[in-house]
mmCIF file of C-alpha atoms in Angstrom:
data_model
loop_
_atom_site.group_PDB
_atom_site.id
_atom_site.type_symbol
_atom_site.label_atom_id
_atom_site.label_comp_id
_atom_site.label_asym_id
_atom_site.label_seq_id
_atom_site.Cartn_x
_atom_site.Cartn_y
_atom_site.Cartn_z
ATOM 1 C CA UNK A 1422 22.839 9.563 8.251
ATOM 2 C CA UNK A 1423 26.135 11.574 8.705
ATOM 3 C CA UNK A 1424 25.982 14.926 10.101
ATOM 4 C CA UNK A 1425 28.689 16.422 7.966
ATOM 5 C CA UNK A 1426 27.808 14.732 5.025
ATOM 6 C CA UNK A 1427 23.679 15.693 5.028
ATOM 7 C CA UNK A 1428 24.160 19.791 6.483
ATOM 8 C CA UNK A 1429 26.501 19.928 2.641
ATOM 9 C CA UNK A 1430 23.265 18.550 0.871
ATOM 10 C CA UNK A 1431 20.765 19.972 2.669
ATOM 11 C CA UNK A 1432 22.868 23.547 1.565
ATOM 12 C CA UNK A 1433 23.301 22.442 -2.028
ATOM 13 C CA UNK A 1434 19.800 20.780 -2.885
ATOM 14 C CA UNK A 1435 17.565 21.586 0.006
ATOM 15 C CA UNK A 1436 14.340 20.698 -2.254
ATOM 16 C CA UNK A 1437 15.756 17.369 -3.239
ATOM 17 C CA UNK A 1438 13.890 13.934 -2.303
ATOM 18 C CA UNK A 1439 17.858 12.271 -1.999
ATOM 19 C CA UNK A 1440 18.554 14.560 0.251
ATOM 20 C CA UNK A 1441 15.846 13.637 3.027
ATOM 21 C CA UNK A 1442 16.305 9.857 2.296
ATOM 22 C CA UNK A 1443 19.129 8.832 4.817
ATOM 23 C CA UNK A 1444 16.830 10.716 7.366
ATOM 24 C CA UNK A 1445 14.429 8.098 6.700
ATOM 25 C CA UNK A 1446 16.523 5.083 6.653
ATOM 26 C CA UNK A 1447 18.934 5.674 9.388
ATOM 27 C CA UNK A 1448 15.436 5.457 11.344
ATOM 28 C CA UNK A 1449 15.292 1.594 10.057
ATOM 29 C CA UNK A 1450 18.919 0.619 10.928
ATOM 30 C CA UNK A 1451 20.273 -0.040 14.432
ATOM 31 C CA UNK A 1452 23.601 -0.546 15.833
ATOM 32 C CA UNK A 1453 22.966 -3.716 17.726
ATOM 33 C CA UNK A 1454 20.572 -6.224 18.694
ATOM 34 C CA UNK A 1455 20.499 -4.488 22.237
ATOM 35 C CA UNK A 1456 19.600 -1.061 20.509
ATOM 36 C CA UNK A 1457 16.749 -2.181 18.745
ATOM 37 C CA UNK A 1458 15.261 -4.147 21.617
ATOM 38 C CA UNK A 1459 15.525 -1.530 23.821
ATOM 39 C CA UNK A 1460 13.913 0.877 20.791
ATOM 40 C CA UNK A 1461 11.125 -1.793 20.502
ATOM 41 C CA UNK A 1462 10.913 -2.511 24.751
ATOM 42 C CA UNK A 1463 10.048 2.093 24.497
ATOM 43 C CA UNK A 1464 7.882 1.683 21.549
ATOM 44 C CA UNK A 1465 5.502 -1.455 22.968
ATOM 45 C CA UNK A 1466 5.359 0.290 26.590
ATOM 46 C CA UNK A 1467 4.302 3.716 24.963
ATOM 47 C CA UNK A 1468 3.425 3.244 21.943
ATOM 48 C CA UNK A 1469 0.044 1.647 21.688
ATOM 49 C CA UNK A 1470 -1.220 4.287 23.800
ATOM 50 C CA UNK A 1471 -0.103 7.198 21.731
ATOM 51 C CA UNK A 1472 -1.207 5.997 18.797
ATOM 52 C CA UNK A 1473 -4.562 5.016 20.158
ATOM 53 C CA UNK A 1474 -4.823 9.296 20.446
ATOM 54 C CA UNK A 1475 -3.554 9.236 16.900
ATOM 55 C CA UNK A 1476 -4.808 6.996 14.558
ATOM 56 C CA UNK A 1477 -2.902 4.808 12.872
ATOM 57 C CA UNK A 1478 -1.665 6.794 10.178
ATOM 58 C CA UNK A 1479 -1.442 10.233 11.961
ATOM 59 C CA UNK A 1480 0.474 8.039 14.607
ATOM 60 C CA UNK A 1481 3.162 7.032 11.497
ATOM 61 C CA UNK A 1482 3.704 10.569 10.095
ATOM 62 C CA UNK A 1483 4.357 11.553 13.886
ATOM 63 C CA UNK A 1484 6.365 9.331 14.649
ATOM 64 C CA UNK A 1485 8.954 9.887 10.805
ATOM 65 C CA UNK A 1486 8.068 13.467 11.737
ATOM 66 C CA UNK A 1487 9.517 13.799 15.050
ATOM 67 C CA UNK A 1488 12.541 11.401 14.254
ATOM 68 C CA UNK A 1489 13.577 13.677 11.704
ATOM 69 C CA UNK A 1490 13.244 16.922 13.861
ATOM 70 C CA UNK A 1491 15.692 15.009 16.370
ATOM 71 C CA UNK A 1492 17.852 14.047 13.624
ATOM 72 C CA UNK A 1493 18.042 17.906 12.624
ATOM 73 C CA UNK A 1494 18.724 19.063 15.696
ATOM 74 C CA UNK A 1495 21.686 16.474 16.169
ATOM 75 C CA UNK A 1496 23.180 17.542 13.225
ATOM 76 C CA UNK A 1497 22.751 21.487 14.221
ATOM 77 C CA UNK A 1498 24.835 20.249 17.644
ATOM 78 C CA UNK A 1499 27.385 18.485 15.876
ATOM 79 C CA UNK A 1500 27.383 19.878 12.337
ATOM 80 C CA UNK A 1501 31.459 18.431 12.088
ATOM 81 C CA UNK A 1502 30.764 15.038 12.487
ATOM 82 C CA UNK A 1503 31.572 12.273 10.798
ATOM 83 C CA UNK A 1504 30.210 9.160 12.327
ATOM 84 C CA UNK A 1505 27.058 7.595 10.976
ATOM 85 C CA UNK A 1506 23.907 8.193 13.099
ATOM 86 C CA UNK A 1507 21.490 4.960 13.267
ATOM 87 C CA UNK A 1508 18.409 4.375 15.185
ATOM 88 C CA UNK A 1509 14.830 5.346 15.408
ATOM 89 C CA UNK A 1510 15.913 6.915 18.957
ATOM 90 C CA UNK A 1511 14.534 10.558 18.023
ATOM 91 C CA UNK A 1512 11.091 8.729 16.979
ATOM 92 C CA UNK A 1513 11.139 6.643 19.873
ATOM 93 C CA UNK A 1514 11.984 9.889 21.613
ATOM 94 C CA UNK A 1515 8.837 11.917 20.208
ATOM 95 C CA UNK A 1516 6.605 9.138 20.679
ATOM 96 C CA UNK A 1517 7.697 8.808 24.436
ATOM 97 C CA UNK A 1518 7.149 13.272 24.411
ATOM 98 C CA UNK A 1519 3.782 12.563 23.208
ATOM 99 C CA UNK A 1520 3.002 10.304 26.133
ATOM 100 C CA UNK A 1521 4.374 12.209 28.774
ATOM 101 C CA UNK A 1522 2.001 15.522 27.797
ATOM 102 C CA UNK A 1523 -0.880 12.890 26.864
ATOM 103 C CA UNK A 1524 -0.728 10.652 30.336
ATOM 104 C CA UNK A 1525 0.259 12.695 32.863
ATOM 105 C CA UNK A 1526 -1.848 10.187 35.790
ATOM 106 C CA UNK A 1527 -0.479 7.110 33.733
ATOM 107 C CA UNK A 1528 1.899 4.715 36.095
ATOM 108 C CA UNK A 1529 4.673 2.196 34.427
ATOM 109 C CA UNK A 1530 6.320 -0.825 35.720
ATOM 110 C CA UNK A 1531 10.385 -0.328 36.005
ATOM 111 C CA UNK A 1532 12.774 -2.608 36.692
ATOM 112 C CA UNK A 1533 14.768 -0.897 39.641
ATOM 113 C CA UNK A 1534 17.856 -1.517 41.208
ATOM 114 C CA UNK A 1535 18.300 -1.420 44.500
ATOM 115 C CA UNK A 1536 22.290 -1.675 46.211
ATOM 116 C CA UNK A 1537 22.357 -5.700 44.364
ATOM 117 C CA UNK A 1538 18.712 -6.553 44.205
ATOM 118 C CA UNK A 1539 16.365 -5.591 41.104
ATOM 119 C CA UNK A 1540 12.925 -4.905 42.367
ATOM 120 C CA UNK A 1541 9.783 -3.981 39.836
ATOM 121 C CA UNK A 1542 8.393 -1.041 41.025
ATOM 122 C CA UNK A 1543 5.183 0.759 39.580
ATOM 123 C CA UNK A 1544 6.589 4.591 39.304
ATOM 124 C CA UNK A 1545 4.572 7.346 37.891
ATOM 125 C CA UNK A 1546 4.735 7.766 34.110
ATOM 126 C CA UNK A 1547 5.539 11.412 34.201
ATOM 127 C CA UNK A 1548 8.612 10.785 36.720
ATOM 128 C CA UNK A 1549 10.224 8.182 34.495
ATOM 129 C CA UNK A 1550 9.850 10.393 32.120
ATOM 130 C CA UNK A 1551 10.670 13.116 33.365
ATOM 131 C CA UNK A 1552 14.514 10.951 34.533
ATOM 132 C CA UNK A 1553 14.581 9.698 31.017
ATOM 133 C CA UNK A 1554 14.544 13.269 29.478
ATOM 134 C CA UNK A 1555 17.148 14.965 32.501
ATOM 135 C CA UNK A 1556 19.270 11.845 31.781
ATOM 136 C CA UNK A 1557 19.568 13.171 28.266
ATOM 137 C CA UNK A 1558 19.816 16.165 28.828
ATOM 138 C CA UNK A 1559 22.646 16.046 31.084
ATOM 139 C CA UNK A 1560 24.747 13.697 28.664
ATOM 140 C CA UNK A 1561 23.618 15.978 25.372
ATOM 141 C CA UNK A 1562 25.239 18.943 27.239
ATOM 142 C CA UNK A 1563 28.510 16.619 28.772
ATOM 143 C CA UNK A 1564 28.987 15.705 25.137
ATOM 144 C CA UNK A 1565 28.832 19.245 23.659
ATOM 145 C CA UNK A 1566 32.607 20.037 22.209
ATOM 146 C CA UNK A 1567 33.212 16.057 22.603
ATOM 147 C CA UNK A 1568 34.757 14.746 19.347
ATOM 148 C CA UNK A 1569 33.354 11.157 18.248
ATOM 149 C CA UNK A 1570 31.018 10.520 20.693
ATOM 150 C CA UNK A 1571 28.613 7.689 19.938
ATOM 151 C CA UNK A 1572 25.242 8.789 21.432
ATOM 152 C CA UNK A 1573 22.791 11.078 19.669
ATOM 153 C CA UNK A 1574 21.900 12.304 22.384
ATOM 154 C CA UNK A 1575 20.386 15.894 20.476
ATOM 155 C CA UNK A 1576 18.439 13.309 18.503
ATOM 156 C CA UNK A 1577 16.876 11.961 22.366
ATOM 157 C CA UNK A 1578 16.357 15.956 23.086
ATOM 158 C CA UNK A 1579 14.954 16.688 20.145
ATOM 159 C CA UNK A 1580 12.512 14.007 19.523
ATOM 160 C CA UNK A 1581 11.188 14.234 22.507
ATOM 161 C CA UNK A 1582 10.351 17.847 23.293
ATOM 162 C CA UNK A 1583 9.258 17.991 19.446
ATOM 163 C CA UNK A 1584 6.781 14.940 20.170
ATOM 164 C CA UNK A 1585 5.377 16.870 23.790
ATOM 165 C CA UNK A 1586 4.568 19.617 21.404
ATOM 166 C CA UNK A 1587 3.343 17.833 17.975
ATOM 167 C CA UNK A 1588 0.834 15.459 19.483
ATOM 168 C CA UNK A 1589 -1.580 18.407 19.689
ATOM 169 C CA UNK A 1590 -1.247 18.911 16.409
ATOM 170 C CA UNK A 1591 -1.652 14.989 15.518
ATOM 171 C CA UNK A 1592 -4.173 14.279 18.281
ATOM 172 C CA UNK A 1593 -7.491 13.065 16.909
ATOM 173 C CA UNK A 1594 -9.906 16.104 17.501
#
């Protein structure tokens, strides 16, 4: 998916199924073997437990759905661009959204460092969270007028408040 490239068709056939396709597969592609690993380390920590609220297939259409909002609202930030965006970040994003409304009492083990030692430390859900979203948010708005930068970092912002919102809508009544 390439910013520049999908804002032109979205303006010239905004009804078209081509159009919405490298939305879809950028979601499937990754830029490394670290990138997907640490997509799939979010998704099997997270995950399960938002789609347990979900359903299977509810949990699927949430999690295209909210990886296409966060692809739309990197391309609104940084409509110029020209590098290809990869990664199922803003999904991973949404899903990780959902979890943070969903659990608020839930508590995750984290690897943390401390001065040279790495200690595993069981940390509130909501507080990881919580540092995960500030850390993007901080380098989404340090990258704002920053030509080539490699990081979706809209895509982080966008999946993620978009999947705090959406899982009431996808939440098994």
């Amino acid at each position: 998916m390439v910013p520049a490239r999908e804002l032109a068709h979205l303006a010239l056939a905004p009804f078209s199924f081509t159009t919405y396709l490298p939305f879809l597969t950028s979601m499937f592609l990754h830029g490394g073997w670290v990138h997907v690993l640490g997509n799939m380390l979010y998704l099997w920590v997270f995950g399960d437990n938002v789609e347990d609220i979900m359903g299977r297939f509810r949990f699927l259409v949430f999690y295209l759905f909210t990886g296409f909002i966060g692809s739309l609202l990197h391309i609104w930030m940084d409509p110029d661009s020209h590098i290809p965006t990869v990664g199922a970040s803003g999904a991973i994003a949404g899903v990780l959204g959902a979890y943070f409304v969903s659990f608020p009492h839930s508590r995750v083990l984290t690897l943390v460092p401390i001065f040279i030692f790495l200690t595993l430390v069981e940390l509130p859900a909501v507080l990881f969270l919580f540092l995960w979203f500030g850390l993007q948010l901080l380098s989404g708005v340090a990258s704002l007028g920053v030509p080539g930068e490699p990081v979706a970092w809209w895509a982080h912002i966008g999946g993620f408040v978009s999947g705090a919102v959406l899982v009431h809508v996808f939440r098994r009544r």
